[in-house]
Amino acid sequence: MNANSRPIISVFEHSPDQGRGMARDMRVRWALEEVGQAYDVRPVSFESMKEAAHRARHPFGQIPTYEEGDLVLFESGAIVLHIANRFRGLLPEAANARARATSWVFAALSTIEPPIVEREVVEYCEHGETWFEQRLSAVDDRIRVRLKDLSHRLGEADWLDGAFSAGDLMTVDVLRRLADTSLLDEFPNLKGFVARGEARPAFRRAYDAQRAFFNAASTGRNQPANSIAKE
Ligand code: GTB
């Protein structure tokens, strides 16, 4: 960890999400808040994230990254699982329950998130194409398939497998990406699931921290007082 023994995570210097907590540092901030671990942030611009210093941390030149002493990690799933294994609070003690919670982290990232990301690509990159509406509707149907199955599994439960875990955190954060669509309206129990996640004090702290960071960046006020680790 750094001199203050706090992990450092990389975040957008100026997030294109306007402080809505939609980038993938949000799930890492949330995980750290859930386990009560303070952290510093390393802001990176779109230019600097493609430079050698950041690529040494992240081979694909992206955020988030996580630094803890000599350990440097990339990929939000690996980072959240590391935090969950390193600190108490995000994984059950029992081995089988831990393994099941891990399954949900992977399900969120490799089964639920891909069609949601595809929708974002369609919206950002294919807007204006003659076939845009048809393609968007086809991708929405693929998302619905995942939401229907997830909704069925969640049923009336608060969380996916007993107590709140890293699996719920990751799934809620992935579903939050649908906030600008009406897709979750079709699945009231999933809407409730996301609302429960967002109501957690740790989520609120993480959300407020990234928002304060965004606001300070917008007005040029992000100085070391905000616990920023610079190159
Ligand atoms: N699989 C990786 C992980 O899970 O960590 C994906 C990391 C990733 O996509 N990082 C994005 C990034 O660094 C930021 S989160 N992009 C810059 C680049 O690739 O050059 C994706 C994101 C960005 C912006 C918004 N937004 O504005 O709403 C939402 C999500």
mmCIF file of C-alpha atoms and ligand atoms in Angstrom:
data_model
loop_
_atom_site.group_PDB
_atom_site.id
_atom_site.type_symbol
_atom_site.label_atom_id
_atom_site.label_comp_id
_atom_site.label_asym_id
_atom_site.label_seq_id
_atom_site.Cartn_x
_atom_site.Cartn_y
_atom_site.Cartn_z
ATOM 1 C CA MET A 1 0.000 0.000 0.000
ATOM 2 C CA ASN A 2 1.091 3.638 -0.144
ATOM 3 C CA ALA A 3 2.779 5.525 2.665
ATOM 4 C CA ASN A 4 -0.536 5.781 4.495
ATOM 5 C CA SER A 5 -1.177 2.056 4.010
ATOM 6 C CA ARG A 6 -4.139 2.707 1.804
ATOM 7 C CA PRO A 7 -4.756 1.030 -1.531
ATOM 8 C CA ILE A 8 -4.808 3.301 -4.575
ATOM 9 C CA ILE A 9 -7.362 2.949 -7.329
ATOM 10 C CA SER A 10 -7.196 4.648 -10.705
ATOM 11 C CA VAL A 11 -10.220 6.633 -11.821
ATOM 12 C CA PHE A 12 -11.096 8.928 -14.713
ATOM 13 C CA GLU A 13 -9.592 12.348 -14.092
ATOM 14 C CA HIS A 14 -12.796 13.742 -15.567
ATOM 15 C CA SER A 15 -15.430 11.049 -15.893
ATOM 16 C CA PRO A 16 -17.644 11.185 -18.984
ATOM 17 C CA ASP A 17 -20.523 9.975 -16.788
ATOM 18 C CA GLN A 18 -20.861 13.458 -15.235
ATOM 19 C CA GLY A 19 -20.449 12.064 -11.727
ATOM 20 C CA ARG A 20 -23.219 9.468 -11.990
ATOM 21 C CA GLY A 21 -21.006 6.617 -10.830
ATOM 22 C CA MET A 22 -21.372 4.663 -14.063
ATOM 23 C CA ALA A 23 -17.697 3.899 -14.695
ATOM 24 C CA ARG A 24 -16.171 0.731 -13.314
ATOM 25 C CA ASP A 25 -14.262 2.383 -10.513
ATOM 26 C CA MET A 26 -17.659 2.662 -8.780
ATOM 27 C CA ARG A 27 -17.803 -1.068 -7.977
ATOM 28 C CA VAL A 28 -14.274 -0.942 -6.562
ATOM 29 C CA ARG A 29 -15.029 2.146 -4.461
ATOM 30 C CA TRP A 30 -18.210 0.413 -3.228
ATOM 31 C CA ALA A 31 -16.355 -2.806 -2.332
ATOM 32 C CA LEU A 32 -13.740 -0.825 -0.380
ATOM 33 C CA GLU A 33 -16.478 1.024 1.482
ATOM 34 C CA GLU A 34 -18.285 -2.228 2.306
ATOM 35 C CA VAL A 35 -15.167 -3.637 3.966
ATOM 36 C CA GLY A 36 -14.309 -0.314 5.641
ATOM 37 C CA GLN A 37 -10.993 0.165 3.855
ATOM 38 C CA ALA A 38 -9.951 3.768 3.127
ATOM 39 C CA TYR A 39 -8.280 4.344 -0.221
ATOM 40 C CA ASP A 40 -6.620 6.966 -2.369
ATOM 41 C CA VAL A 41 -7.372 7.658 -5.992
ATOM 42 C CA ARG A 42 -5.042 8.114 -8.929
ATOM 43 C CA PRO A 43 -6.788 10.256 -11.539
ATOM 44 C CA VAL A 44 -5.856 9.449 -15.130
ATOM 45 C CA SER A 45 -6.790 11.399 -18.231
ATOM 46 C CA PHE A 46 -7.810 9.724 -21.484
ATOM 47 C CA GLU A 47 -4.340 10.554 -22.815
ATOM 48 C CA SER A 48 -2.319 9.392 -19.822
ATOM 49 C CA MET A 49 -4.164 6.096 -19.528
ATOM 50 C CA LYS A 50 -2.639 5.074 -22.858
ATOM 51 C CA GLU A 51 0.902 6.010 -21.808
ATOM 52 C CA ALA A 52 3.529 3.574 -20.588
ATOM 53 C CA ALA A 53 3.247 4.452 -16.891
ATOM 54 C CA HIS A 54 -0.432 3.541 -16.772
ATOM 55 C CA ARG A 55 -0.084 0.628 -19.183
ATOM 56 C CA ALA A 56 2.389 -0.857 -16.711
ATOM 57 C CA ARG A 57 -0.562 -0.984 -14.321
ATOM 58 C CA HIS A 58 -3.189 -1.845 -16.922
ATOM 59 C CA PRO A 59 -2.108 -3.554 -20.155
ATOM 60 C CA PHE A 60 -5.179 -2.265 -21.988
ATOM 61 C CA GLY A 61 -4.803 1.307 -20.778
ATOM 62 C CA GLN A 62 -8.070 1.476 -18.860
ATOM 63 C CA ILE A 63 -9.466 2.173 -15.399
ATOM 64 C CA PRO A 64 -9.883 0.881 -12.756
ATOM 65 C CA THR A 65 -6.596 -0.391 -11.394
ATOM 66 C CA TYR A 66 -5.738 -1.252 -7.807
ATOM 67 C CA GLU A 67 -2.389 -0.857 -6.061
ATOM 68 C CA GLU A 68 -1.607 -2.362 -2.684
ATOM 69 C CA GLY A 69 2.081 -2.390 -1.866
ATOM 70 C CA ASP A 70 3.826 -4.354 -4.606
ATOM 71 C CA LEU A 71 0.566 -5.730 -5.893
ATOM 72 C CA VAL A 72 -0.964 -4.084 -8.955
ATOM 73 C CA LEU A 73 -4.260 -5.391 -10.302
ATOM 74 C CA PHE A 74 -6.512 -4.556 -13.226
ATOM 75 C CA GLU A 75 -10.023 -5.817 -14.169
ATOM 76 C CA SER A 76 -12.797 -4.718 -11.833
ATOM 77 C CA GLY A 77 -13.881 -8.320 -11.154
ATOM 78 C CA ALA A 78 -10.404 -9.401 -10.074
ATOM 79 C CA ILE A 79 -10.090 -6.275 -7.940
ATOM 80 C CA VAL A 80 -13.432 -6.744 -6.183
ATOM 81 C CA LEU A 81 -12.688 -10.415 -5.541
ATOM 82 C CA HIS A 82 -9.259 -9.504 -4.178
ATOM 83 C CA ILE A 83 -10.812 -6.963 -1.813
ATOM 84 C CA ALA A 84 -13.436 -9.523 -0.775
ATOM 85 C CA ASN A 85 -10.746 -12.115 -0.022
ATOM 86 C CA ARG A 86 -8.361 -9.681 1.648
ATOM 87 C CA PHE A 87 -10.866 -8.008 3.967
ATOM 88 C CA ARG A 88 -13.940 -9.272 5.791
ATOM 89 C CA GLY A 89 -17.454 -8.318 4.809
ATOM 90 C CA LEU A 90 -18.063 -9.265 1.198
ATOM 91 C CA LEU A 91 -17.789 -13.056 1.182
ATOM 92 C CA PRO A 92 -19.301 -15.611 3.555
ATOM 93 C CA GLU A 93 -16.960 -17.625 5.783
ATOM 94 C CA ALA A 94 -18.220 -21.047 4.642
ATOM 95 C CA ALA A 95 -16.238 -22.358 1.666
ATOM 96 C CA ASN A 96 -19.230 -23.454 -0.412
ATOM 97 C CA ALA A 97 -21.082 -20.198 0.153
ATOM 98 C CA ARG A 98 -17.913 -18.284 -0.809
ATOM 99 C CA ALA A 99 -17.681 -20.282 -4.005
ATOM 100 C CA ARG A 100 -21.322 -19.585 -4.829
ATOM 101 C CA ALA A 101 -20.864 -15.840 -4.212
ATOM 102 C CA THR A 102 -17.874 -15.976 -6.571
ATOM 103 C CA SER A 103 -20.113 -17.584 -9.200
ATOM 104 C CA TRP A 104 -22.383 -14.557 -8.997
ATOM 105 C CA VAL A 105 -19.457 -12.179 -9.521
ATOM 106 C CA PHE A 106 -18.586 -14.064 -12.704
ATOM 107 C CA ALA A 107 -22.230 -14.282 -13.757
ATOM 108 C CA ALA A 108 -22.562 -10.516 -13.420
ATOM 109 C CA LEU A 109 -19.447 -9.888 -15.502
ATOM 110 C CA SER A 110 -19.543 -12.593 -18.123
ATOM 111 C CA THR A 111 -23.239 -13.423 -18.493
ATOM 112 C CA ILE A 112 -25.232 -10.296 -17.590
ATOM 113 C CA GLU A 113 -22.904 -7.412 -18.421
ATOM 114 C CA PRO A 114 -21.938 -8.279 -22.044
ATOM 115 C CA PRO A 115 -25.325 -7.581 -23.682
ATOM 116 C CA ILE A 116 -25.654 -4.419 -21.552
ATOM 117 C CA VAL A 117 -22.268 -3.213 -22.805
ATOM 118 C CA GLU A 118 -23.317 -4.145 -26.340
ATOM 119 C CA ARG A 119 -26.352 -1.882 -25.928
ATOM 120 C CA GLU A 120 -24.079 1.000 -24.952
ATOM 121 C CA VAL A 121 -21.944 0.375 -28.030
ATOM 122 C CA VAL A 122 -25.062 0.426 -30.217
ATOM 123 C CA GLU A 123 -26.215 3.702 -28.633
ATOM 124 C CA TYR A 124 -22.847 5.458 -28.842
ATOM 125 C CA CYS A 125 -21.473 4.114 -32.111
ATOM 126 C CA GLU A 126 -24.406 3.090 -34.276
ATOM 127 C CA HIS A 127 -26.814 5.933 -33.703
ATOM 128 C CA GLY A 128 -27.966 7.302 -37.048
ATOM 129 C CA GLU A 129 -27.610 4.033 -38.925
ATOM 130 C CA THR A 130 -30.717 3.052 -40.871
ATOM 131 C CA TRP A 131 -30.930 -0.211 -38.924
ATOM 132 C CA PHE A 132 -30.274 1.400 -35.517
ATOM 133 C CA GLU A 133 -33.777 0.837 -34.051
ATOM 134 C CA GLN A 134 -33.898 -2.805 -35.156
ATOM 135 C CA ARG A 135 -30.480 -3.529 -33.739
ATOM 136 C CA LEU A 136 -31.258 -1.780 -30.450
ATOM 137 C CA SER A 137 -34.455 -3.760 -30.125
ATOM 138 C CA ALA A 138 -32.614 -7.047 -30.828
ATOM 139 C CA VAL A 139 -29.995 -6.244 -28.177
ATOM 140 C CA ASP A 140 -32.729 -5.245 -25.712
ATOM 141 C CA ASP A 141 -34.310 -8.649 -26.242
ATOM 142 C CA ARG A 142 -30.991 -10.314 -25.441
ATOM 143 C CA ILE A 143 -30.770 -8.277 -22.241
ATOM 144 C CA ARG A 144 -34.364 -9.268 -21.382
ATOM 145 C CA VAL A 145 -33.422 -12.949 -21.598
ATOM 146 C CA ARG A 146 -30.800 -12.392 -18.888
ATOM 147 C CA LEU A 147 -33.056 -10.176 -16.762
ATOM 148 C CA LYS A 148 -35.903 -12.694 -16.902
ATOM 149 C CA ASP A 149 -33.696 -15.516 -15.665
ATOM 150 C CA LEU A 150 -32.098 -13.344 -13.002
ATOM 151 C CA SER A 151 -35.509 -12.113 -11.858
ATOM 152 C CA HIS A 152 -36.741 -15.694 -11.652
ATOM 153 C CA ARG A 153 -33.770 -16.750 -9.532
ATOM 154 C CA LEU A 154 -33.963 -13.743 -7.192
ATOM 155 C CA GLY A 155 -37.706 -14.156 -6.628
ATOM 156 C CA GLU A 156 -38.779 -12.394 -3.452
ATOM 157 C CA ALA A 157 -35.349 -12.607 -1.807
ATOM 158 C CA ASP A 158 -33.368 -9.513 -0.865
ATOM 159 C CA TRP A 159 -30.069 -10.872 -2.221
ATOM 160 C CA LEU A 160 -29.006 -13.609 -4.608
ATOM 161 C CA ASP A 161 -27.720 -16.197 -2.130
ATOM 162 C CA GLY A 162 -28.347 -15.385 1.516
ATOM 163 C CA ALA A 163 -26.536 -12.403 2.987
ATOM 164 C CA PHE A 164 -25.304 -9.517 0.793
ATOM 165 C CA SER A 165 -22.034 -10.496 -0.911
ATOM 166 C CA ALA A 166 -19.584 -9.432 -3.612
ATOM 167 C CA GLY A 167 -21.904 -11.248 -6.030
ATOM 168 C CA ASP A 168 -24.786 -8.917 -5.187
ATOM 169 C CA LEU A 169 -22.501 -5.879 -5.328
ATOM 170 C CA MET A 170 -21.289 -6.762 -8.804
ATOM 171 C CA THR A 171 -24.747 -7.678 -10.085
ATOM 172 C CA VAL A 172 -26.298 -4.445 -8.768
ATOM 173 C CA ASP A 173 -23.489 -2.398 -10.281
ATOM 174 C CA VAL A 174 -23.945 -4.090 -13.646
ATOM 175 C CA LEU A 175 -27.727 -3.558 -13.588
ATOM 176 C CA ARG A 176 -27.209 0.126 -12.742
ATOM 177 C CA ARG A 177 -25.925 0.531 -16.264
ATOM 178 C CA LEU A 178 -29.535 0.143 -17.421
ATOM 179 C CA ALA A 179 -30.579 3.280 -15.519
ATOM 180 C CA ASP A 180 -31.187 5.248 -18.719
ATOM 181 C CA THR A 181 -33.449 2.551 -20.159
ATOM 182 C CA SER A 182 -36.872 1.267 -19.105
ATOM 183 C CA LEU A 183 -35.755 -2.366 -19.150
ATOM 184 C CA LEU A 184 -35.675 -2.786 -15.377
ATOM 185 C CA ASP A 185 -39.265 -1.494 -15.143
ATOM 186 C CA GLU A 186 -40.308 -4.840 -16.604
ATOM 187 C CA PHE A 187 -38.789 -6.663 -13.621
ATOM 188 C CA PRO A 188 -39.937 -5.008 -10.368
ATOM 189 C CA ASN A 189 -37.991 -7.389 -8.140
ATOM 190 C CA LEU A 190 -34.757 -6.466 -9.961
ATOM 191 C CA LYS A 191 -35.605 -2.787 -9.592
ATOM 192 C CA GLY A 192 -36.018 -3.392 -5.872
ATOM 193 C CA PHE A 193 -32.737 -5.324 -5.780
ATOM 194 C CA VAL A 194 -30.865 -2.397 -7.352
ATOM 195 C CA ALA A 195 -32.604 0.087 -5.035
ATOM 196 C CA ARG A 196 -31.597 -2.006 -1.997
ATOM 197 C CA GLY A 197 -27.994 -2.038 -3.177
ATOM 198 C CA GLU A 198 -27.993 1.702 -3.806
ATOM 199 C CA ALA A 199 -29.513 2.331 -0.365
ATOM 200 C CA ARG A 200 -26.616 0.655 1.428
ATOM 201 C CA PRO A 201 -24.538 3.170 3.395
ATOM 202 C CA ALA A 202 -21.351 1.877 1.746
ATOM 203 C CA PHE A 203 -22.827 2.468 -1.702
ATOM 204 C CA ARG A 204 -23.871 5.996 -0.705
ATOM 205 C CA ARG A 205 -20.364 6.778 0.571
ATOM 206 C CA ALA A 206 -18.793 5.459 -2.629
ATOM 207 C CA TYR A 207 -21.273 7.346 -4.783
ATOM 208 C CA ASP A 208 -20.778 10.577 -2.867
ATOM 209 C CA ALA A 209 -16.981 10.229 -3.069
ATOM 210 C CA GLN A 210 -16.932 9.818 -6.846
ATOM 211 C CA ARG A 211 -19.444 12.652 -7.217
ATOM 212 C CA ALA A 212 -17.401 14.981 -5.024
ATOM 213 C CA PHE A 213 -14.333 14.034 -7.036
ATOM 214 C CA PHE A 214 -16.132 14.761 -10.312
ATOM 215 C CA ASN A 215 -17.434 18.107 -9.029
ATOM 216 C CA ALA A 216 -13.990 19.121 -7.799
ATOM 217 C CA ALA A 217 -12.424 18.086 -11.124
ATOM 218 C CA SER A 218 -15.018 20.156 -12.985
ATOM 219 C CA THR A 219 -14.077 23.245 -11.046
ATOM 220 C CA GLY A 220 -10.328 22.542 -10.910
ATOM 221 C CA ARG A 221 -10.415 21.928 -7.170
ATOM 222 C CA ASN A 222 -8.968 18.421 -7.075
ATOM 223 C CA GLN A 223 -5.871 18.843 -4.955
ATOM 224 C CA PRO A 224 -4.105 16.426 -2.575
ATOM 225 C CA ALA A 225 -6.749 17.170 0.054
ATOM 226 C CA ASN A 226 -8.907 14.783 -1.967
ATOM 227 C CA SER A 227 -6.355 12.007 -1.368
ATOM 228 C CA ILE A 228 -5.085 11.972 -4.900
ATOM 229 C CA ALA A 229 -2.074 9.901 -5.826
ATOM 230 C CA LYS A 230 -0.253 11.552 -8.722
ATOM 231 C CA GLU A 231 2.525 10.119 -10.894
HETATM 232 N N1 GTB B 1 -13.251 -5.396 -18.174
HETATM 233 C C1 GTB B 1 -12.711 -4.160 -17.611
HETATM 234 C C2 GTB B 1 -13.048 -4.084 -16.125
HETATM 235 O O1 GTB B 1 -14.078 -4.644 -15.719
HETATM 236 O O2 GTB B 1 -12.287 -3.475 -15.366
HETATM 237 C C3 GTB B 1 -13.297 -2.993 -18.407
HETATM 238 C C4 GTB B 1 -12.671 -1.683 -17.998
HETATM 239 C C5 GTB B 1 -13.268 -0.526 -18.776
HETATM 240 O O3 GTB B 1 -14.076 -0.705 -19.714
HETATM 241 N N2 GTB B 1 -12.849 0.667 -18.390
HETATM 242 C C6 GTB B 1 -13.338 1.862 -19.050
HETATM 243 C C7 GTB B 1 -12.165 2.625 -19.627
HETATM 244 O O4 GTB B 1 -11.120 2.709 -19.036
HETATM 245 C C8 GTB B 1 -14.036 2.758 -18.019
HETATM 246 S S1 GTB B 1 -15.512 1.973 -17.374
HETATM 247 N N3 GTB B 1 -12.367 3.213 -20.825
HETATM 248 C C9 GTB B 1 -11.357 3.998 -21.468
HETATM 249 C C10 GTB B 1 -10.693 3.273 -22.587
HETATM 250 O O5 GTB B 1 -10.941 2.059 -22.780
HETATM 251 O O6 GTB B 1 -9.900 3.919 -23.296
HETATM 252 C C11 GTB B 1 -16.601 2.072 -18.843
HETATM 253 C C12 GTB B 1 -17.458 3.288 -18.793
HETATM 254 C C13 GTB B 1 -16.983 4.491 -19.249
HETATM 255 C C14 GTB B 1 -17.817 5.615 -19.226
HETATM 256 C C15 GTB B 1 -19.106 5.496 -18.758
HETATM 257 N N4 GTB B 1 -19.968 6.623 -18.744
HETATM 258 O O7 GTB B 1 -19.556 7.726 -19.094
HETATM 259 O O8 GTB B 1 -21.156 6.501 -18.381
HETATM 260 C C16 GTB B 1 -19.571 4.272 -18.302
HETATM 261 C C17 GTB B 1 -18.732 3.175 -18.336
#
